[in-house]
Amino acid sequence: MESWRGRGRQAGRDALSRLAAAWKAGADPGGPGPDGPDGLGRSDGGPNGAGGTRPAREDSAVAAVSVPERRENTAEHNRVPGWLQTGAAWSWRLLLLAAAIYLIARVLGVLYIVVVPCVAALLLTALLQPLTARLRRAGLPSMAATWVTLLIAAAVLGGLGLLVANRVSADYPSLVAEVKHTITQIESFLAGPPLHIKSSNVQNALNDIPGYLSKHKTLVEGTVVTGGKIASEFFGGLVLMLFVAFFLIKDGERIWGWLLSAMRTETARRMDRAGHAAWLAVVYYMRGTVAVAAIHAVVIGVVLWIMGVPLALPLAVLVFIAAFVPLIGLLVAGALAILVTLAANGWVDAVILLGILIIEDQLEAHLLQPQVVGRVIRLHPLAVILSLAVGAVLAGIPGAVVAVPIVAVITRAVPELRRRDPAPGGP
């Protein structure tokens, strides 16, 4: 009896040892073991390898061993650098913007006969609107203040034009006499050493002018027709400019309010702030430009008067008008003044005037325009000079005239457009 008990205990111990060995062998993924042939912790038997389910710890160990190691994604490894993606995104947006600007420029170029008078009317309104505002504050109605402003401007321009015409009619005979005397001096200079050009050759060159005109009659007629077309466009644009300026001075606030009425409330407030800031920049620009033009006109007029050059006042007025085209206008008007001085007073006075014009041109480029105009509209001197250069290259004289006000409008309007109103109930 005792031997049978010992044998039973020995058999139980052997079974337990085999079961433990089978349990340990089940963690090996290479063999079937008690976890079953699929290595998923199941078999056809009972518990723990005999049809049961293994514990969660053993399942995680098997999963950790059976799942292959994750490989690095080659697409992420070989992807486009971030700086190149950013550059590409900016590039196509800039290309679309450049295309839109080009199309707008082409449309404006086709409609230049309307666009130029409207822009001139805006600048004229910016120059005259402060006077209208003062008259309204003095008690005049809107219509009366507008008419008084335009009549004052017309009286100033008409009086100046009448004075210039009187001085031209008075000084023109003396100018013609001086020109004839200067031509005689030039002929004698050419006939003497070292050139020794005969006066007959000069006279023959002058006599060839009618023959040239008869041979190139078509070219001359085309030039005359082109000049007539330019004159008709000028007077038509002048009438349109005065018409637009009248209504801008009279109903500018109402027109602006009508434009804002089609927008949402928040957008209208931001556009209103940006519009007023931009308009203030244009007004300051016109004031600064008038100051610069007046300085040039006074300096050139005084110099011509001291030299005794005929047509000193008309030339000073011409310099004042030409100074509205920064840098370039002074050179053109100055060249005409130099020619008149050369014909009337000789080359010494002409050289002196040339030196004064060069000094004035440099002062305008580096002092007057950047400091007077640029400080008034709060632009850096470099921004003023670059704006003038870019505007002149892109659109010639009209571009040079409007380049600085456009930059001033952008720098004033964009911050107001980006600034949002504080939330209700905020600090």
PDB file of N, CA, C and O in Angstrom, residues 289-333:
ATOM      1  N   THR A 289       5.093 118.763 -51.577  1.00  0.00           N
ATOM      2  CA  THR A 289       5.515 118.981 -52.959  1.00  0.00           C
ATOM      3  C   THR A 289       5.372 120.439 -53.361  1.00  0.00           C
ATOM      4  O   THR A 289       6.224 120.993 -54.072  1.00  0.00           O
ATOM      5  N   VAL A 290       4.296 121.077 -52.927  1.00  0.00           N
ATOM      6  CA  VAL A 290       4.126 122.506 -53.217  1.00  0.00           C
ATOM      7  C   VAL A 290       5.249 123.320 -52.567  1.00  0.00           C
ATOM      8  O   VAL A 290       5.774 124.268 -53.163  1.00  0.00           O
ATOM      9  N   ALA A 291       5.631 122.951 -51.351  1.00  0.00           N
ATOM     10  CA  ALA A 291       6.730 123.663 -50.683  1.00  0.00           C
ATOM     11  C   ALA A 291       8.037 123.503 -51.452  1.00  0.00           C
ATOM     12  O   ALA A 291       8.779 124.485 -51.664  1.00  0.00           O
ATOM     13  N   VAL A 292       8.340 122.275 -51.912  1.00  0.00           N
ATOM     14  CA  VAL A 292       9.569 122.041 -52.676  1.00  0.00           C
ATOM     15  C   VAL A 292       9.541 122.805 -53.993  1.00  0.00           C
ATOM     16  O   VAL A 292      10.530 123.431 -54.400  1.00  0.00           O
ATOM     17  N   ALA A 293       8.402 122.781 -54.691  1.00  0.00           N
ATOM     18  CA  ALA A 293       8.293 123.493 -55.961  1.00  0.00           C
ATOM     19  C   ALA A 293       8.448 124.994 -55.769  1.00  0.00           C
ATOM     20  O   ALA A 293       9.084 125.680 -56.594  1.00  0.00           O
ATOM     21  N   ALA A 294       7.889 125.529 -54.692  1.00  0.00           N
ATOM     22  CA  ALA A 294       8.021 126.964 -54.430  1.00  0.00           C
ATOM     23  C   ALA A 294       9.474 127.344 -54.161  1.00  0.00           C
ATOM     24  O   ALA A 294       9.949 128.396 -54.610  1.00  0.00           O
ATOM     25  N   ILE A 295      10.207 126.483 -53.444  1.00  0.00           N
ATOM     26  CA  ILE A 295      11.622 126.755 -53.181  1.00  0.00           C
ATOM     27  C   ILE A 295      12.405 126.810 -54.492  1.00  0.00           C
ATOM     28  O   ILE A 295      13.207 127.735 -54.731  1.00  0.00           O
ATOM     29  N   HIS A 296      12.178 125.861 -55.377  1.00  0.00           N
ATOM     30  CA  HIS A 296      12.875 125.857 -56.666  1.00  0.00           C
ATOM     31  C   HIS A 296      12.524 127.097 -57.483  1.00  0.00           C
ATOM     32  O   HIS A 296      13.407 127.735 -58.089  1.00  0.00           O
ATOM     33  N   ALA A 297      11.245 127.431 -57.532  1.00  0.00           N
ATOM     34  CA  ALA A 297      10.825 128.572 -58.352  1.00  0.00           C
ATOM     35  C   ALA A 297      11.421 129.871 -57.837  1.00  0.00           C
ATOM     36  O   ALA A 297      11.878 130.717 -58.629  1.00  0.00           O
ATOM     37  N   VAL A 298      11.448 130.042 -56.542  1.00  0.00           N
ATOM     38  CA  VAL A 298      12.000 131.279 -55.972  1.00  0.00           C
ATOM     39  C   VAL A 298      13.491 131.383 -56.252  1.00  0.00           C
ATOM     40  O   VAL A 298      13.998 132.446 -56.668  1.00  0.00           O
ATOM     41  N   VAL A 299      14.227 130.277 -56.051  1.00  0.00           N
ATOM     42  CA  VAL A 299      15.678 130.316 -56.260  1.00  0.00           C
ATOM     43  C   VAL A 299      16.007 130.611 -57.722  1.00  0.00           C
ATOM     44  O   VAL A 299      16.815 131.511 -58.034  1.00  0.00           O
ATOM     45  N   ILE A 300      15.386 129.886 -58.652  1.00  0.00           N
ATOM     46  CA  ILE A 300      15.679 130.091 -60.074  1.00  0.00           C
ATOM     47  C   ILE A 300      15.220 131.476 -60.527  1.00  0.00           C
ATOM     48  O   ILE A 300      15.921 132.169 -61.289  1.00  0.00           O
ATOM     49  N   GLY A 301      14.046 131.909 -60.063  1.00  0.00           N
ATOM     50  CA  GLY A 301      13.566 133.229 -60.452  1.00  0.00           C
ATOM     51  C   GLY A 301      14.475 134.340 -59.974  1.00  0.00           C
ATOM     52  O   GLY A 301      14.759 135.292 -60.724  1.00  0.00           O
ATOM     53  N   VAL A 302      14.962 134.249 -58.745  1.00  0.00           N
ATOM     54  CA  VAL A 302      15.860 135.287 -58.213  1.00  0.00           C
ATOM     55  C   VAL A 302      17.177 135.305 -58.984  1.00  0.00           C
ATOM     56  O   VAL A 302      17.719 136.372 -59.325  1.00  0.00           O
ATOM     57  N   VAL A 303      17.718 134.107 -59.275  1.00  0.00           N
ATOM     58  CA  VAL A 303      18.983 134.032 -60.014  1.00  0.00           C
ATOM     59  C   VAL A 303      18.826 134.637 -61.408  1.00  0.00           C
ATOM     60  O   VAL A 303      19.670 135.425 -61.875  1.00  0.00           O
ATOM     61  N   LEU A 304      17.742 134.300 -62.109  1.00  0.00           N
ATOM     62  CA  LEU A 304      17.520 134.847 -63.446  1.00  0.00           C
ATOM     63  C   LEU A 304      17.292 136.355 -63.400  1.00  0.00           C
ATOM     64  O   LEU A 304      17.744 137.091 -64.289  1.00  0.00           O
ATOM     65  N   TRP A 305      16.597 136.827 -62.364  1.00  0.00           N
ATOM     66  CA  TRP A 305      16.367 138.272 -62.243  1.00  0.00           C
ATOM     67  C   TRP A 305      17.664 139.025 -61.979  1.00  0.00           C
ATOM     68  O   TRP A 305      17.897 140.108 -62.522  1.00  0.00           O
ATOM     69  N   ILE A 306      18.533 138.452 -61.137  1.00  0.00           N
ATOM     70  CA  ILE A 306      19.826 139.088 -60.855  1.00  0.00           C
ATOM     71  C   ILE A 306      20.685 139.130 -62.111  1.00  0.00           C
ATOM     72  O   ILE A 306      21.373 140.133 -62.398  1.00  0.00           O
ATOM     73  N   MET A 307      20.640 138.066 -62.904  1.00  0.00           N
ATOM     74  CA  MET A 307      21.424 138.037 -64.143  1.00  0.00           C
ATOM     75  C   MET A 307      20.832 138.929 -65.214  1.00  0.00           C
ATOM     76  O   MET A 307      21.502 139.225 -66.217  1.00  0.00           O
ATOM     77  N   GLY A 308      19.587 139.343 -65.064  1.00  0.00           N
ATOM     78  CA  GLY A 308      18.952 140.167 -66.084  1.00  0.00           C
ATOM     79  C   GLY A 308      18.506 139.378 -67.289  1.00  0.00           C
ATOM     80  O   GLY A 308      18.448 139.924 -68.407  1.00  0.00           O
ATOM     81  N   VAL A 309      18.145 138.114 -67.095  1.00  0.00           N
ATOM     82  CA  VAL A 309      17.713 137.265 -68.205  1.00  0.00           C
ATOM     83  C   VAL A 309      16.264 137.586 -68.542  1.00  0.00           C
ATOM     84  O   VAL A 309      15.423 137.712 -67.631  1.00  0.00           O
ATOM     85  N   PRO A 310      15.924 137.764 -69.806  1.00  0.00           N
ATOM     86  CA  PRO A 310      14.514 137.966 -70.165  1.00  0.00           C
ATOM     87  C   PRO A 310      13.672 136.730 -69.795  1.00  0.00           C
ATOM     88  O   PRO A 310      14.179 135.614 -69.680  1.00  0.00           O
ATOM     89  N   LEU A 311      12.384 136.958 -69.615  1.00  0.00           N
ATOM     90  CA  LEU A 311      11.425 135.895 -69.286  1.00  0.00           C
ATOM     91  C   LEU A 311      11.768 135.213 -67.965  1.00  0.00           C
ATOM     92  O   LEU A 311      11.567 133.998 -67.788  1.00  0.00           O
ATOM     93  N   ALA A 312      12.271 135.969 -67.005  1.00  0.00           N
ATOM     94  CA  ALA A 312      12.638 135.373 -65.719  1.00  0.00           C
ATOM     95  C   ALA A 312      11.411 134.839 -64.993  1.00  0.00           C
ATOM     96  O   ALA A 312      11.418 133.715 -64.459  1.00  0.00           O
ATOM     97  N   LEU A 313      10.326 135.632 -64.965  1.00  0.00           N
ATOM     98  CA  LEU A 313       9.110 135.184 -64.278  1.00  0.00           C
ATOM     99  C   LEU A 313       8.469 133.980 -64.966  1.00  0.00           C
ATOM    100  O   LEU A 313       8.105 133.008 -64.286  1.00  0.00           O
ATOM    101  N   PRO A 314       8.288 133.972 -66.295  1.00  0.00           N
ATOM    102  CA  PRO A 314       7.735 132.762 -66.930  1.00  0.00           C
ATOM    103  C   PRO A 314       8.585 131.523 -66.692  1.00  0.00           C
ATOM    104  O   PRO A 314       8.050 130.422 -66.492  1.00  0.00           O
ATOM    105  N   LEU A 315       9.897 131.681 -66.712  1.00  0.00           N
ATOM    106  CA  LEU A 315      10.757 130.523 -66.459  1.00  0.00           C
ATOM    107  C   LEU A 315      10.627 130.045 -65.015  1.00  0.00           C
ATOM    108  O   LEU A 315      10.652 128.838 -64.741  1.00  0.00           O
ATOM    109  N   ALA A 316      10.464 130.969 -64.073  1.00  0.00           N
ATOM    110  CA  ALA A 316      10.266 130.568 -62.677  1.00  0.00           C
ATOM    111  C   ALA A 316       8.953 129.807 -62.509  1.00  0.00           C
ATOM    112  O   ALA A 316       8.880 128.812 -61.775  1.00  0.00           O
ATOM    113  N   VAL A 317       7.893 130.278 -63.178  1.00  0.00           N
ATOM    114  CA  VAL A 317       6.613 129.569 -63.120  1.00  0.00           C
ATOM    115  C   VAL A 317       6.741 128.184 -63.745  1.00  0.00           C
ATOM    116  O   VAL A 317       6.187 127.191 -63.233  1.00  0.00           O
ATOM    117  N   LEU A 318       7.483 128.103 -64.851  1.00  0.00           N
ATOM    118  CA  LEU A 318       7.691 126.798 -65.480  1.00  0.00           C
ATOM    119  C   LEU A 318       8.448 125.846 -64.556  1.00  0.00           C
ATOM    120  O   LEU A 318       8.129 124.648 -64.472  1.00  0.00           O
ATOM    121  N   VAL A 319       9.420 126.358 -63.831  1.00  0.00           N
ATOM    122  CA  VAL A 319      10.149 125.538 -62.867  1.00  0.00           C
ATOM    123  C   VAL A 319       9.221 125.058 -61.758  1.00  0.00           C
ATOM    124  O   VAL A 319       9.286 123.904 -61.318  1.00  0.00           O
ATOM    125  N   PHE A 320       8.314 125.951 -61.294  1.00  0.00           N
ATOM    126  CA  PHE A 320       7.361 125.565 -60.249  1.00  0.00           C
ATOM    127  C   PHE A 320       6.469 124.423 -60.716  1.00  0.00           C
ATOM    128  O   PHE A 320       6.236 123.446 -59.986  1.00  0.00           O
ATOM    129  N   ILE A 321       5.961 124.507 -61.936  1.00  0.00           N
ATOM    130  CA  ILE A 321       5.079 123.448 -62.446  1.00  0.00           C
ATOM    131  C   ILE A 321       5.860 122.157 -62.664  1.00  0.00           C
ATOM    132  O   ILE A 321       5.396 121.058 -62.324  1.00  0.00           O
ATOM    133  N   ALA A 322       7.066 122.277 -63.226  1.00  0.00           N
ATOM    134  CA  ALA A 322       7.852 121.081 -63.514  1.00  0.00           C
ATOM    135  C   ALA A 322       8.338 120.388 -62.249  1.00  0.00           C
ATOM    136  O   ALA A 322       8.616 119.183 -62.267  1.00  0.00           O
ATOM    137  N   ALA A 323       8.433 121.120 -61.136  1.00  0.00           N
ATOM    138  CA  ALA A 323       8.910 120.516 -59.887  1.00  0.00           C
ATOM    139  C   ALA A 323       7.936 119.500 -59.319  1.00  0.00           C
ATOM    140  O   ALA A 323       8.305 118.727 -58.424  1.00  0.00           O
ATOM    141  N   PHE A 324       6.691 119.452 -59.818  1.00  0.00           N
ATOM    142  CA  PHE A 324       5.760 118.416 -59.377  1.00  0.00           C
ATOM    143  C   PHE A 324       6.156 117.047 -59.908  1.00  0.00           C
ATOM    144  O   PHE A 324       5.613 116.034 -59.443  1.00  0.00           O
ATOM    145  N   VAL A 325       7.033 117.024 -60.903  1.00  0.00           N
ATOM    146  CA  VAL A 325       7.662 115.763 -61.321  1.00  0.00           C
ATOM    147  C   VAL A 325       9.013 115.712 -60.633  1.00  0.00           C
ATOM    148  O   VAL A 325       9.954 116.382 -61.065  1.00  0.00           O
ATOM    149  N   PRO A 326       9.157 114.986 -59.552  1.00  0.00           N
ATOM    150  CA  PRO A 326      10.384 115.070 -58.750  1.00  0.00           C
ATOM    151  C   PRO A 326      11.623 114.709 -59.568  1.00  0.00           C
ATOM    152  O   PRO A 326      11.603 113.797 -60.405  1.00  0.00           O
ATOM    153  N   LEU A 327      12.696 115.448 -59.317  1.00  0.00           N
ATOM    154  CA  LEU A 327      14.025 115.218 -59.884  1.00  0.00           C
ATOM    155  C   LEU A 327      14.073 115.484 -61.390  1.00  0.00           C
ATOM    156  O   LEU A 327      14.914 116.237 -61.876  1.00  0.00           O
ATOM    157  N   ILE A 328      13.175 114.886 -62.166  1.00  0.00           N
ATOM    158  CA  ILE A 328      13.233 114.997 -63.621  1.00  0.00           C
ATOM    159  C   ILE A 328      12.722 116.355 -64.086  1.00  0.00           C
ATOM    160  O   ILE A 328      13.270 116.970 -64.998  1.00  0.00           O
ATOM    161  N   GLY A 329      11.627 116.822 -63.476  1.00  0.00           N
ATOM    162  CA  GLY A 329      11.038 118.077 -63.918  1.00  0.00           C
ATOM    163  C   GLY A 329      11.976 119.249 -63.799  1.00  0.00           C
ATOM    164  O   GLY A 329      12.012 120.124 -64.678  1.00  0.00           O
ATOM    165  N   LEU A 330      12.749 119.297 -62.728  1.00  0.00           N
ATOM    166  CA  LEU A 330      13.696 120.398 -62.554  1.00  0.00           C
ATOM    167  C   LEU A 330      14.759 120.395 -63.642  1.00  0.00           C
ATOM    168  O   LEU A 330      15.178 121.461 -64.126  1.00  0.00           O
ATOM    169  N   LEU A 331      15.196 119.218 -64.071  1.00  0.00           N
ATOM    170  CA  LEU A 331      16.205 119.142 -65.126  1.00  0.00           C
ATOM    171  C   LEU A 331      15.666 119.662 -66.456  1.00  0.00           C
ATOM    172  O   LEU A 331      16.350 120.393 -67.185  1.00  0.00           O
ATOM    173  N   VAL A 332      14.418 119.298 -66.801  1.00  0.00           N
ATOM    174  CA  VAL A 332      13.836 119.735 -68.072  1.00  0.00           C
ATOM    175  C   VAL A 332      13.626 121.244 -68.081  1.00  0.00           C
ATOM    176  O   VAL A 332      14.040 121.948 -69.023  1.00  0.00           O
ATOM    177  N   ALA A 333      12.981 121.752 -67.042  1.00  0.00           N
ATOM    178  CA  ALA A 333      12.769 123.204 -66.975  1.00  0.00           C
ATOM    179  C   ALA A 333      14.087 123.957 -66.869  1.00  0.00           C
ATOM    180  O   ALA A 333      14.247 125.045 -67.447  1.00  0.00           O
TER     181      ALA A 333
END
